[in-house]
Structures are given as C-alpha cells and as structure tokens.
CSV table of C-alpha atoms in Angstrom, one decimal:
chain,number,residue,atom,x,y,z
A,1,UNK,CA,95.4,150.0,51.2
A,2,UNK,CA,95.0,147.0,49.3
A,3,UNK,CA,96.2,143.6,50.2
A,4,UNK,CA,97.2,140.0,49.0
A,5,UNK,CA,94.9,137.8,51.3
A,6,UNK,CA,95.6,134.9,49.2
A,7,UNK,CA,96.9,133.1,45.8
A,8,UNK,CA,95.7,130.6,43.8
A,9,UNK,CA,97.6,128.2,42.0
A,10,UNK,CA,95.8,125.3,40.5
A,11,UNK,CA,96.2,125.7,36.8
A,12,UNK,CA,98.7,124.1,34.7
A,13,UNK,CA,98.8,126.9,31.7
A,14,UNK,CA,98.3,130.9,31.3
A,15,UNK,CA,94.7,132.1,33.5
A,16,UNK,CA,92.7,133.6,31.0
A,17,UNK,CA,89.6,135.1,32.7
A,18,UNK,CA,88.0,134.8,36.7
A,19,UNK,CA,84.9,135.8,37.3
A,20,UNK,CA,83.0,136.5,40.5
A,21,UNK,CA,79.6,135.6,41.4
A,22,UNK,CA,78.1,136.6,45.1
A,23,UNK,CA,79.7,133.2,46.4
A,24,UNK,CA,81.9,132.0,44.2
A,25,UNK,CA,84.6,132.6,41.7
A,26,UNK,CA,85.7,130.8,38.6
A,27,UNK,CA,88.8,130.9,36.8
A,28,UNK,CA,89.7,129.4,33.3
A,29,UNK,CA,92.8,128.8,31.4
A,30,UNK,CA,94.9,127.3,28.7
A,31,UNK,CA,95.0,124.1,30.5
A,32,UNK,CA,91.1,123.2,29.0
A,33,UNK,CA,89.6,123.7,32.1
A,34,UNK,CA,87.5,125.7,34.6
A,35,UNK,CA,87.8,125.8,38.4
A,36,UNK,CA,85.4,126.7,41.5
A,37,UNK,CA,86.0,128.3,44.2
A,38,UNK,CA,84.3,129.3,47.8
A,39,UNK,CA,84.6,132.8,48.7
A,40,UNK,CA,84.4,132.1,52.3
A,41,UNK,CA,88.1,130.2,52.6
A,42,UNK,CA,89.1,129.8,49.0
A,43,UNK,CA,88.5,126.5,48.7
A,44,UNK,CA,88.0,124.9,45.7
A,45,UNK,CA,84.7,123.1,45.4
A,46,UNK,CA,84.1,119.2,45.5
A,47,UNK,CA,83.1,119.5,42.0
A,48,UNK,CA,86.1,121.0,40.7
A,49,UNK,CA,87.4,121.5,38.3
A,50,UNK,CA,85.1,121.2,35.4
A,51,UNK,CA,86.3,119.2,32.2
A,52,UNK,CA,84.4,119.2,29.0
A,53,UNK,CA,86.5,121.7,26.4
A,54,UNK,CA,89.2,120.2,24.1
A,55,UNK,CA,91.0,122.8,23.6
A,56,UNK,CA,91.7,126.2,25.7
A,57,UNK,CA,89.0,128.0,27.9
A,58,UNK,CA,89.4,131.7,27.1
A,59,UNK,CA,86.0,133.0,29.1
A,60,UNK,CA,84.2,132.5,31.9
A,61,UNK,CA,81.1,134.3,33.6
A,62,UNK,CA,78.3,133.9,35.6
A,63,UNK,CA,74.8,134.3,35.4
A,64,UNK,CA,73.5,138.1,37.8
A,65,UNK,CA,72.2,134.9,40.6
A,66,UNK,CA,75.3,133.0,40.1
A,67,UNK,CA,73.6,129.6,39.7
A,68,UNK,CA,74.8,129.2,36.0
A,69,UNK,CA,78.6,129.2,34.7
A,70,UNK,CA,79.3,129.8,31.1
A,71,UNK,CA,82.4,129.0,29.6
A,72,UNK,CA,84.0,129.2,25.9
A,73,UNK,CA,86.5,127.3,24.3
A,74,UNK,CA,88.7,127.3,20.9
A,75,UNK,CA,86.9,124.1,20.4
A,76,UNK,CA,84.0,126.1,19.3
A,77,UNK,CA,81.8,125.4,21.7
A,78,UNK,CA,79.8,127.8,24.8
A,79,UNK,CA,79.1,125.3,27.4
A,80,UNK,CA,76.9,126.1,30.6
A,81,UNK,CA,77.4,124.8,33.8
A,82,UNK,CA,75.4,124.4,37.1
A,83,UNK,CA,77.3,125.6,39.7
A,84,UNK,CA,75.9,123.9,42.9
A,85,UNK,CA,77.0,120.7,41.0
A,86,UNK,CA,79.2,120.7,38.3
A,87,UNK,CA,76.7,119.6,35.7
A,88,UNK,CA,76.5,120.3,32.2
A,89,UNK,CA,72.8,122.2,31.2
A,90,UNK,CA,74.3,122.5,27.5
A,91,UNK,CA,76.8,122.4,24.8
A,92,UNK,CA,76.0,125.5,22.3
A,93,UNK,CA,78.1,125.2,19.2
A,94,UNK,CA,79.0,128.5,17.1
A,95,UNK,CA,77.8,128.2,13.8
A,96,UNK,CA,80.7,128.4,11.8
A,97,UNK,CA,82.5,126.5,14.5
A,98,UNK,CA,85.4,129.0,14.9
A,99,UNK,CA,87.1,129.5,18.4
A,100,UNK,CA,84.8,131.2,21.0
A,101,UNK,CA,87.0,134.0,22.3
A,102,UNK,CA,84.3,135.7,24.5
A,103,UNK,CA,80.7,134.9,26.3
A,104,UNK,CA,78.8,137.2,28.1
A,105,UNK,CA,75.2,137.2,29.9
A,106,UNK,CA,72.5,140.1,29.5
A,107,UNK,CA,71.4,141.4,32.9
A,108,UNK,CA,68.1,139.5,33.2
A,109,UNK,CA,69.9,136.5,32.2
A,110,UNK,CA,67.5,135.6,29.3
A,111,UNK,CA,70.2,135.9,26.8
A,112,UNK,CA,74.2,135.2,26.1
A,113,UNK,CA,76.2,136.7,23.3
A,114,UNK,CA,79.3,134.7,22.2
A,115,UNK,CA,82.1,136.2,20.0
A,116,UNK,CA,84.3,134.4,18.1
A,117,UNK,CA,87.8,134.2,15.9
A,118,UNK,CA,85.8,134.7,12.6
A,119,UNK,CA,84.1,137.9,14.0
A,120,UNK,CA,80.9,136.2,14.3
A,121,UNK,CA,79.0,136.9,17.2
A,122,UNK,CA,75.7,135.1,18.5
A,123,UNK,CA,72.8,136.0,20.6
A,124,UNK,CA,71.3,132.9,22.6
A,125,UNK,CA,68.5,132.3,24.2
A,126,UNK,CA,69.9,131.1,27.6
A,127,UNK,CA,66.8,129.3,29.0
A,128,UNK,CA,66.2,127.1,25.8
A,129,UNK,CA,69.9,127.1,24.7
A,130,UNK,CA,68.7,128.1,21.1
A,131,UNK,CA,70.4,130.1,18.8
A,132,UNK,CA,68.6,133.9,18.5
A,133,UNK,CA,70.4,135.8,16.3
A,134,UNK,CA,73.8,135.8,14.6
A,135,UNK,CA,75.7,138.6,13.1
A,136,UNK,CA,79.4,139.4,12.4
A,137,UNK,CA,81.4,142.0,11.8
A,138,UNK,CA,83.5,143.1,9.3
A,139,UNK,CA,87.1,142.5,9.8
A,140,UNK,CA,88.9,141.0,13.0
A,141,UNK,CA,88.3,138.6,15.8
A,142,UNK,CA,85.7,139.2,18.2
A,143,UNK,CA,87.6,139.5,21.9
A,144,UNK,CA,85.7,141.3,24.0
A,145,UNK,CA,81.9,141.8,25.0
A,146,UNK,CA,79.6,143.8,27.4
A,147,UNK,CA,76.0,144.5,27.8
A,148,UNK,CA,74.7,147.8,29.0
A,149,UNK,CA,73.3,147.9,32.2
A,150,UNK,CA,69.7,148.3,31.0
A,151,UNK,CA,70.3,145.5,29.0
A,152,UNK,CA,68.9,147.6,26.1
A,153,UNK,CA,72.2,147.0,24.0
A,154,UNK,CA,75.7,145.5,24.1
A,155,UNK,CA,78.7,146.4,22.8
A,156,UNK,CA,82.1,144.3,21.1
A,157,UNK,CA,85.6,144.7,20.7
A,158,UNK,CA,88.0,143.5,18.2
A,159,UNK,CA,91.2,142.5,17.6
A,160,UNK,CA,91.4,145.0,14.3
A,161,UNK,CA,90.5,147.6,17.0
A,162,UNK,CA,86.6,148.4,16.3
A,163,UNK,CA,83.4,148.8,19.3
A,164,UNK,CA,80.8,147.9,17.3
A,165,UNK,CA,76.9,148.2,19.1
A,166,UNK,CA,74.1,145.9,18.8
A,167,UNK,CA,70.6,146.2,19.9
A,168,UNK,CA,68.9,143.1,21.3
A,169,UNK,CA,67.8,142.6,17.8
A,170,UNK,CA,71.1,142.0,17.0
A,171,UNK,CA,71.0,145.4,14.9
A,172,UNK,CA,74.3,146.8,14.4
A,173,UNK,CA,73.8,150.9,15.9
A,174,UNK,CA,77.4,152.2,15.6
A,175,UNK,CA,81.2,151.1,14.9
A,176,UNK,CA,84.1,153.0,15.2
A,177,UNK,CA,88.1,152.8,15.8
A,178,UNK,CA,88.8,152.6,19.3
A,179,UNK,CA,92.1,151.2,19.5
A,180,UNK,CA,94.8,151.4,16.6
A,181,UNK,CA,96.3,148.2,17.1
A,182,UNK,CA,93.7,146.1,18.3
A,183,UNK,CA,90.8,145.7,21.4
A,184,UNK,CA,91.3,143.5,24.3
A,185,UNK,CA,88.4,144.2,26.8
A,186,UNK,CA,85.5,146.2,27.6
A,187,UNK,CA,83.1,146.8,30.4
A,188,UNK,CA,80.1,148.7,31.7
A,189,UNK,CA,79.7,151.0,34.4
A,190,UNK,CA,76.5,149.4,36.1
A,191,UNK,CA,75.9,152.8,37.7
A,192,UNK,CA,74.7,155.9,35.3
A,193,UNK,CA,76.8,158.9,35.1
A,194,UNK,CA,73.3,161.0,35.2
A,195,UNK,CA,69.9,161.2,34.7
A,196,UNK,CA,69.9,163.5,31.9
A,197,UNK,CA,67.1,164.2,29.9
A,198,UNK,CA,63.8,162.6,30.3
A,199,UNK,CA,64.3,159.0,29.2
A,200,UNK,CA,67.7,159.2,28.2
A,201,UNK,CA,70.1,157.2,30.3
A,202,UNK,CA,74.6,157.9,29.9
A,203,UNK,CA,76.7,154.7,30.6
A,204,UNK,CA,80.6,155.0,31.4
A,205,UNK,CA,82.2,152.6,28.8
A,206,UNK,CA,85.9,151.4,29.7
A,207,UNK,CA,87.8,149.9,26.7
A,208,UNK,CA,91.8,149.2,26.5
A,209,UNK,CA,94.0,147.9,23.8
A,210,UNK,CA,97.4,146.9,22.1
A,211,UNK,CA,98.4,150.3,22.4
A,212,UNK,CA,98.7,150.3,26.0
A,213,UNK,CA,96.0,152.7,26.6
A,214,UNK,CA,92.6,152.5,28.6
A,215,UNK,CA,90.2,154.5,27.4
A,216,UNK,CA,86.8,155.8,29.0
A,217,UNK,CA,83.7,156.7,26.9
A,218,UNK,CA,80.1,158.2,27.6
A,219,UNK,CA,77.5,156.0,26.1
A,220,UNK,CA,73.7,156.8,25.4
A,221,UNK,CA,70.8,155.4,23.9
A,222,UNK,CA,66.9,155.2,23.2
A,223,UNK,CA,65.0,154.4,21.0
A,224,UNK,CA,63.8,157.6,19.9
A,225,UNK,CA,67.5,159.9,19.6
A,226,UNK,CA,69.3,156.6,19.0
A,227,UNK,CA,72.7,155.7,20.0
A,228,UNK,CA,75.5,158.0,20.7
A,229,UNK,CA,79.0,157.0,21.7
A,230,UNK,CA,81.4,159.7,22.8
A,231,UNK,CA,85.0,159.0,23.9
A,232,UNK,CA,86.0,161.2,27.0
A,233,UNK,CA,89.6,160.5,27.8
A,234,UNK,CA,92.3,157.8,28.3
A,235,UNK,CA,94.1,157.0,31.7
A,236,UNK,CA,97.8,156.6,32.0
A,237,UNK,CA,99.9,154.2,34.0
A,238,UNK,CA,101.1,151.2,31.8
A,239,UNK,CA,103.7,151.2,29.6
A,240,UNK,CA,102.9,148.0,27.5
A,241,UNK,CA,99.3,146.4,26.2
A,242,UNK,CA,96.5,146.7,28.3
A,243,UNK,CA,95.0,143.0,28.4
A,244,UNK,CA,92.0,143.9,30.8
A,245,UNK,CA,89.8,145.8,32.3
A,246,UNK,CA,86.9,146.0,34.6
A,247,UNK,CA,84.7,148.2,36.9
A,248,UNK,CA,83.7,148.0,40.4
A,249,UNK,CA,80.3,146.8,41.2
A,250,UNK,CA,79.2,150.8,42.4
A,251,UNK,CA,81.3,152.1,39.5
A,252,UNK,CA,83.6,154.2,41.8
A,253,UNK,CA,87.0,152.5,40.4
A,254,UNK,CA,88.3,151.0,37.4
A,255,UNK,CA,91.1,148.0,37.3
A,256,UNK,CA,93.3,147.2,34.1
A,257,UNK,CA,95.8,144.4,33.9
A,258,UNK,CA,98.8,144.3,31.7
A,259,UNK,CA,101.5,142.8,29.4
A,260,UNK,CA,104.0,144.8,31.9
A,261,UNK,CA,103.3,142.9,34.5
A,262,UNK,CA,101.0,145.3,36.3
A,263,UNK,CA,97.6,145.6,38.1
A,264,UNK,CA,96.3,149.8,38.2
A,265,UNK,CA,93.1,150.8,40.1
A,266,UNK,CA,91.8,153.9,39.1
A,267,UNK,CA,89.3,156.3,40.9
A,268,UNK,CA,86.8,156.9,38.1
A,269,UNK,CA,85.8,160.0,39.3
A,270,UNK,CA,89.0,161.4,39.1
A,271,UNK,CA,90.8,159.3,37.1
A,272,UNK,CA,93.5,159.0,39.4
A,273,UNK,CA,95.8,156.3,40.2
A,274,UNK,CA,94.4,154.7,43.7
A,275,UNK,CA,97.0,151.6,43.7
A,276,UNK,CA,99.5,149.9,41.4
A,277,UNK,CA,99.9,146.1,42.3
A,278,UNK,CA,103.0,144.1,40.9
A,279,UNK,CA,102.6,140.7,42.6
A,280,UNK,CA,102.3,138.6,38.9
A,281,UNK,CA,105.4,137.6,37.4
A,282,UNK,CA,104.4,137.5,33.7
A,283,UNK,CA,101.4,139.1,31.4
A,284,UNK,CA,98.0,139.9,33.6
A,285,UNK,CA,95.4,138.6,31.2
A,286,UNK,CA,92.4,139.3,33.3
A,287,UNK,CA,91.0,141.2,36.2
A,288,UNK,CA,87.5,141.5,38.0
A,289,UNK,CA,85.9,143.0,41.1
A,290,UNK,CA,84.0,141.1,43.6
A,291,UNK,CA,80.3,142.0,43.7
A,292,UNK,CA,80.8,143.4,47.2
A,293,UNK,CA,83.9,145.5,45.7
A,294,UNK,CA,86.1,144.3,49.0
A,295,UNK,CA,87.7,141.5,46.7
A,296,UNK,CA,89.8,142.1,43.4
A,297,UNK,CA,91.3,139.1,41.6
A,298,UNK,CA,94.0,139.1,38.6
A,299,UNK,CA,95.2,136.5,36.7
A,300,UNK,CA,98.2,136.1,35.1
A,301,UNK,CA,100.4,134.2,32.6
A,302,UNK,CA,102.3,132.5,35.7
A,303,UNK,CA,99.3,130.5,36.4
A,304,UNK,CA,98.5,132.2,39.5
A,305,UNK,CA,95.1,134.3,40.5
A,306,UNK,CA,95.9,136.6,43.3
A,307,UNK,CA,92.8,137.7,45.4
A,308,UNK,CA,93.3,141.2,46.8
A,309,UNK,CA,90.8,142.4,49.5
A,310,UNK,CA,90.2,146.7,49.7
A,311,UNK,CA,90.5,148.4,53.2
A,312,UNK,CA,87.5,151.1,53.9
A,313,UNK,CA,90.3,153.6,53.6
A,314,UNK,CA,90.2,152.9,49.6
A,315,UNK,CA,86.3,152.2,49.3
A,316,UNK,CA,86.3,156.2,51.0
A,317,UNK,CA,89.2,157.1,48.8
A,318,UNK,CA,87.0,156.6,46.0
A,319,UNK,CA,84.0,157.9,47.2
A,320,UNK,CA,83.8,161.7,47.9
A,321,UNK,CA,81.5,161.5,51.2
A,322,UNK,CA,80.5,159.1,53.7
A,323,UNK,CA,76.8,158.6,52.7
A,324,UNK,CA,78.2,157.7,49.3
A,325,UNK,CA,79.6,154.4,51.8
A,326,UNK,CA,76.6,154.2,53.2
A,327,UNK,CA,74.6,154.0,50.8
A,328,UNK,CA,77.1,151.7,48.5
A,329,UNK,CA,77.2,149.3,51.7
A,330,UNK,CA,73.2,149.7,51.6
A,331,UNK,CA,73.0,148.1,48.2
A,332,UNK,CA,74.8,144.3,49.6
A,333,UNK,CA,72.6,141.3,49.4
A,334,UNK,CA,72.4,138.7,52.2
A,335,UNK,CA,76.1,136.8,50.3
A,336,UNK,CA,77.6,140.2,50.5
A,337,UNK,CA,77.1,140.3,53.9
A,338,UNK,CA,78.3,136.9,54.2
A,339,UNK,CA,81.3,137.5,52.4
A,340,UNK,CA,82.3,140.4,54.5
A,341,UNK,CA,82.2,138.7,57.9
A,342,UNK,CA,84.4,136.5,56.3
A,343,UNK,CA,86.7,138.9,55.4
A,344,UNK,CA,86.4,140.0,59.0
A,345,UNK,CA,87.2,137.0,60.1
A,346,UNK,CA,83.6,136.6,61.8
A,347,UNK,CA,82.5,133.2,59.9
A,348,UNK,CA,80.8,132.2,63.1
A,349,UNK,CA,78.0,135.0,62.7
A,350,UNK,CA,77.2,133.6,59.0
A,351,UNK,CA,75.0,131.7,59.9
A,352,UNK,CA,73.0,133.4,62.3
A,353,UNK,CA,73.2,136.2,59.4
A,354,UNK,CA,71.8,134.1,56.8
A,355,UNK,CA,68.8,132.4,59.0
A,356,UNK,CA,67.8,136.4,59.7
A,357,UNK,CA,68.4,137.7,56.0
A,358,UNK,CA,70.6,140.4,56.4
A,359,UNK,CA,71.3,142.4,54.1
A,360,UNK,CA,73.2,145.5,53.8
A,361,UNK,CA,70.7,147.7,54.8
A,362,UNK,CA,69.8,145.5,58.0
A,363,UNK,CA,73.3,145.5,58.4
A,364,UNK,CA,73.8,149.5,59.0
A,365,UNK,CA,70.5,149.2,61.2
A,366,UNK,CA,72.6,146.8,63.7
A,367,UNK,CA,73.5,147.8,67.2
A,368,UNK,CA,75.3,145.8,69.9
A,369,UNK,CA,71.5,145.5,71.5
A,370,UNK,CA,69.9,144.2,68.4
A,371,UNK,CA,72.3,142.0,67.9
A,372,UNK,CA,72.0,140.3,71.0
A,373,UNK,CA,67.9,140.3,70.9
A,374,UNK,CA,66.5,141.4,67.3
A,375,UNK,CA,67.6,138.9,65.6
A,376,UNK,CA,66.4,136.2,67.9
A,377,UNK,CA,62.9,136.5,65.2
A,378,UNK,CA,60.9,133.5,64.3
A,379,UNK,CA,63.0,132.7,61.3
A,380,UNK,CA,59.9,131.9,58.8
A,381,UNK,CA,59.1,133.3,55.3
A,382,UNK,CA,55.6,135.3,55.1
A,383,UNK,CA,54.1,136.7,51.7
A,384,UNK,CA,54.9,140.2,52.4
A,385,UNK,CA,51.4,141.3,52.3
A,386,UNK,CA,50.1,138.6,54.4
A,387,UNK,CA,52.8,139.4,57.1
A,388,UNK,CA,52.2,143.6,56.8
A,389,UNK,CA,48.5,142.8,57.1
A,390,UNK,CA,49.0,140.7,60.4
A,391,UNK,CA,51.3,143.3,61.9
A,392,UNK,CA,48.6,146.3,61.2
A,393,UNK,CA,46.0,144.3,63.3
A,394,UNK,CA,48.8,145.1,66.2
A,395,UNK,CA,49.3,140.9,66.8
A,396,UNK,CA,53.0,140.7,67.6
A,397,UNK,CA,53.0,137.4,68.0
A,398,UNK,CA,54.7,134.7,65.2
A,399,UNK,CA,52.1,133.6,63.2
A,400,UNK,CA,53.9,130.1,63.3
A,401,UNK,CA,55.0,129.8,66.9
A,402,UNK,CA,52.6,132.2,68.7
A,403,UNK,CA,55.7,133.3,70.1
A,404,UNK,CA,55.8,137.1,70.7
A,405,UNK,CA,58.1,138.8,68.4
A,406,UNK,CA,60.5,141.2,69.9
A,407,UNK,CA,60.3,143.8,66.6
A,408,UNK,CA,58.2,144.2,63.9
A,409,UNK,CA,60.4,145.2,61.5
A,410,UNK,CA,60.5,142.7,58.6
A,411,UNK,CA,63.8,141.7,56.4
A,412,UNK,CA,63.3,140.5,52.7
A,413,UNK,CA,64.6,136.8,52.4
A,414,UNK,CA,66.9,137.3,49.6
A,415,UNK,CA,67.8,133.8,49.5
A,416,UNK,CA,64.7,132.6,48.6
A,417,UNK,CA,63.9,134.9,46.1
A,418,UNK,CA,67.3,134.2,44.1
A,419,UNK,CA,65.8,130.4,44.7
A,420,UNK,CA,63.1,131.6,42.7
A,421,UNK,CA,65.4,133.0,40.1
A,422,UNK,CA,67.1,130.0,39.8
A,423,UNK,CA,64.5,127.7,39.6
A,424,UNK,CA,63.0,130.5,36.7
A,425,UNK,CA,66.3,130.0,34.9
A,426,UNK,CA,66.2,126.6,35.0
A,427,UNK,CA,62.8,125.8,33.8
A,428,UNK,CA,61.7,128.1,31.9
A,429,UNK,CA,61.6,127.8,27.9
C-alpha cells in the first residue's frame, strides 16, 4: 500500500524536479525559485526558499552527502547552494549561455555535468567550480542526464530522442535512437544486475519519452571491451508522454510520471505494475525516491508535490525473500534511521538514535533489552584502531569517563564522517 502522508504547496508555477537528499528535499519550478524542506515534519527551512535565477529553475539535485544543492535555470546559469544555510558557493555559467535544462552530480561528487537547449553539455569540476570539459551533441536539446553508478561514464537524453554516452573524458562512446519523438528522463539503477565476467559490471538503464513509453536497457562498460548498450524491453501503463522517471535507492522498483496525470511504480524485477497513483490534477513533470525508499514524491503542473510514504507490504512486494529486506534495511545510514522513526511516528527516539549512531545494521541488532541498556554507551568518537586496540587488552572501561561500558560492540559514527565529506567538498581545490 502506498499513501499520501502529505502535500506541498508552496510554488506559484508548474514543479519541475524534487530531489531527495538523506534529510532534506528540494523542489524547483517555473516560479524562479528553489525550496527546502525537512524530512522529519515537512517543514520548510528558515532559509527558504532560495532566490538567485531570473528565469525558470528546471533541475535540482543534491550532492551523494547532501550538503550541496545544485540548481539550473533558463537564465543560463548552474548555481550551487549550501544547504545548512542557503548560501551561494557559486554561479557557473554555460558557455554559450543557452538555457540549462539538466544538472547532475558524479557519485564521488568531484564533478557536475550540465545539459543545455543548444545540446551542449559541460563537465565541471565541483570543488573549484571550473569548467572541465564541454561537448555537444548533434541535434536537439539536452533534457536529461545520469551517471553510472561507478561513476565511470554518464549518459544524456534529448529532445530529438538520442542516449548518447560519455566517459569522464567527456569522450562520446555510443548514441543511438531511443525514443521516436523525443527523451524526457533517464536514470541509473545504483544496484548491478550481475557480476558477470571478471571486471565487467551490467547497469539497468530506465529511459522514457514523447511516445508514452518507458523503456529499460542493460548497460556495460570497461575499458578494455568498451561500451555496450542493449535495450531489454518497455513497460506499459500510460497512455500519454512519459515526463519522468526514477529508481529506488536498492533498485527493486521503478516510478514514471506522466502527461496523463499519472504516477506508475513498477517492480523491476518483474516489471509489473505495483501501484498507480492519480492524486495530481495536471501533467506529473517529476518523480524521485527517498534514499530510504519509504518516501516517494511527484510533482506536478498544479503546483503541488505529493509525498507518498511505502508500507513493508510493498518494500516485500518488490523483493522476492525476506533477507532481500534485511539486507536492503542493512544498507540505511544513521538519517535513514532517523527518517524512519519519523515515519513511525517515534521522533522522540531520534535523538537518542543519533547520539548512539545507528544505523541500519545496529538497527536489526536492537532488542527491547538493548534498547533499554546498550545504548546507554559513553557517546565519544575513537579512531577505530585505537578503540579495537583498547578493547583487545580486555579494559571495558570508557577511555573518557572510566566508566565501565556495558558492550563492546562498536557503531561507526556516520555523522562525523559525512562531516568529513563535507568539509572535503568544501575545501578542497
């Protein structure tokens, strides 16, 4: 079951993308701006929204640690944001100063692609802001972007229909028709379809179109056999243009959005139809998954994003076994933890959560006992090698208080390694 926990309705014009990060999510629209919001209540933040582009926002995404927000505009421009804040860290202007139609960050977060009306696309470094590489393609606007989850390669779209492939060199590896009348989105699976052969790694590629179809495609590369694009099959559902669509964090389902009015969720495996959602009142223009998968949000031409929170009986759905949930609820960081309680409407144990660093993995190791005593621990960060060492000379004491610990078992702190990352992102050139 999948249902409407809440709607947002802040914008003055047609929502053109939302994004989620592991605590936020962004939205952006035709009325110039961008907006933040809390996952914990929906709120939006103090900082809100942001105001810089003269003309209509058409993407929005987030860096993988959430800290920075990039957005693009038909002004021309890629600006990124801070997201604790609200602060501009820079202005990066296409080239050829055509309407940015699409931005997208690699996985490490070290570059950003933007695609534009003129079918130019650049590659930027994202911790200097400095133009990398440029290239364009042949006929069309660029509308749609997404890396690989490697990071090895990414792949666009366009309006005249093409996916065209480019290394990180900007090297141009494949194009080829994909949709008669025109592309409107793509994405990544971020989980492999198999191993394969030694060193050679298959990616499930989503793509959908003007001609109402979505479209799935098995994707390989290396830099020895090359690149290898293979089209596998096309789900049905809508009956008009597909404007979006985008996987679940763990790959298991698929959402598109559409000029019918429409919101589908697929079971990748199967391909089958898991839900059809018909709360928008006009076009759905974008959709995306919450990193946790339990939240969905779509946004429409009416000006609305509707957030849609998954039961377990759908995460199971698409999942043929329980250990396929287990492990998928394994993989959470400390915010998807966070997020959940909300969802469960236990805020009050957030806290206690986050001061422990519990993760998804901690969090299957809970039981009513340690809940009530293990994670009364001493609540300081160790260098994990310093801390293992101190444990293997049996002193179960805190190395801080003296106190004696009540279990040895240690819990990465998540939170201050995505510090790290920020600070990384931030400062480095």
């Amino acid at each position: 079951m999948v249902k409407l926990i809440h709607t947002l309705a802040d914008h003055g014009d047609d929502v053109n993308c939302c994004a989620f990060s592991f605590s936020l999510l962004a939205t952006c629209s035709l009325d110039k701006t961008i907006r933040l919001y809390s996952l914990h209540d929906f709120t939006e933040l103090p900082h809100s929204p942001l105001k810089f582009h003269t003309y209509a926002v058409h993407c929005c995404c987030f860096s993988p640690s959430g800290h920075i927000l990039a957005s693009c505009s038909t002004d021309g421009t890629t600006v990124l944001w801070n997201t604790e804040n609200g602060q501009m860290l820079a202005v990066m202007e296409q080239p050829s100063g055509s309407p940015v139609r699409v931005c997208q960050f690699s996985p490490d977060s070290r570059c950003l692609t933007s695609g534009a009306a003129d079918g130019t696309v650049v590659l930027w470094n994202a911790q200097s802001y400095k133009l990398y590489r440029c290239g364009s393609v042949k006929d069309g606007s660029l509308v749609a972007c997404a890396f690989s989850p490697n990071g090895s390669f990414f792949v666009t779209g366009s309006s005249c229909g093409d996916l065209t492939v480019w290394d990180d060199k900007m090297r141009c590896l494949h194009s080829e028709k994909a949709h008669d009348l025109g592309i409107t989105c793509c994405d990544f699976s971020s989980q492999p379809v198999s191993d394969g052969e030694q060193g050679l790694q298959f990616f499930r590629l989503a793509s959908c179109g003007q001609d109402c179809q979505v479209k799935i495609w098995i994707v390989s590369f290396t830099h020895i056999l090359g690149f290898e694009l293979k089209y596998k099959s096309a789900l049905s559902g809508h009956c008009a243009p597909v404007l979006a669509c985008a996987f679940s964090h763990d790959g298991q389902m698929l959402v598109s959005g559409s000029v019918d009015k429409s919101v589908i969720v697929y079971d990748t495996n199967t391909e089958n139809i898991l839900h059809t959602l018909t709360q928008h009142t006009r076009y759905v223009t974008t959709c995306a998954f919450a990193p946790n998968t339990l939240l969905l949000a779509t946004g429409s031409m009416d000006k609305t994003v509707n957030i849609w929170q998954f039961d377990l009986e759908t995460l199971c759905q698409a999942r043929s076994t329980e250990d396929q949930l287990k492990q998928f609820t394994e993989d959470w960081s400390e915010e998807d933890v966070s997020t959940w309680l909300c969802a469960q409407d236990l805020k009050d144990l957030v806290g206690i959560f986050k001061m422990n660093n519990i993760d998804g993995k901690e969090l299957l190791n809970l039981t009513k006992e340690s809940l009530a005593d293990d994670l009364k621990i001493d609540g300081y960060s160790y260098e994990k090698e310093a801390i293992e060492n101190w444990i293997s000379k049996k002193k179960r004491t805190s190395p801080m208080t003296n106190l004696v610990l009540p279990s040895a078992v240690l819990t990465p702190n998540r939170t201050l390694k995505m510090a790290i990352n920020r600070w990384l992102e931030t400062h480095q050139q």
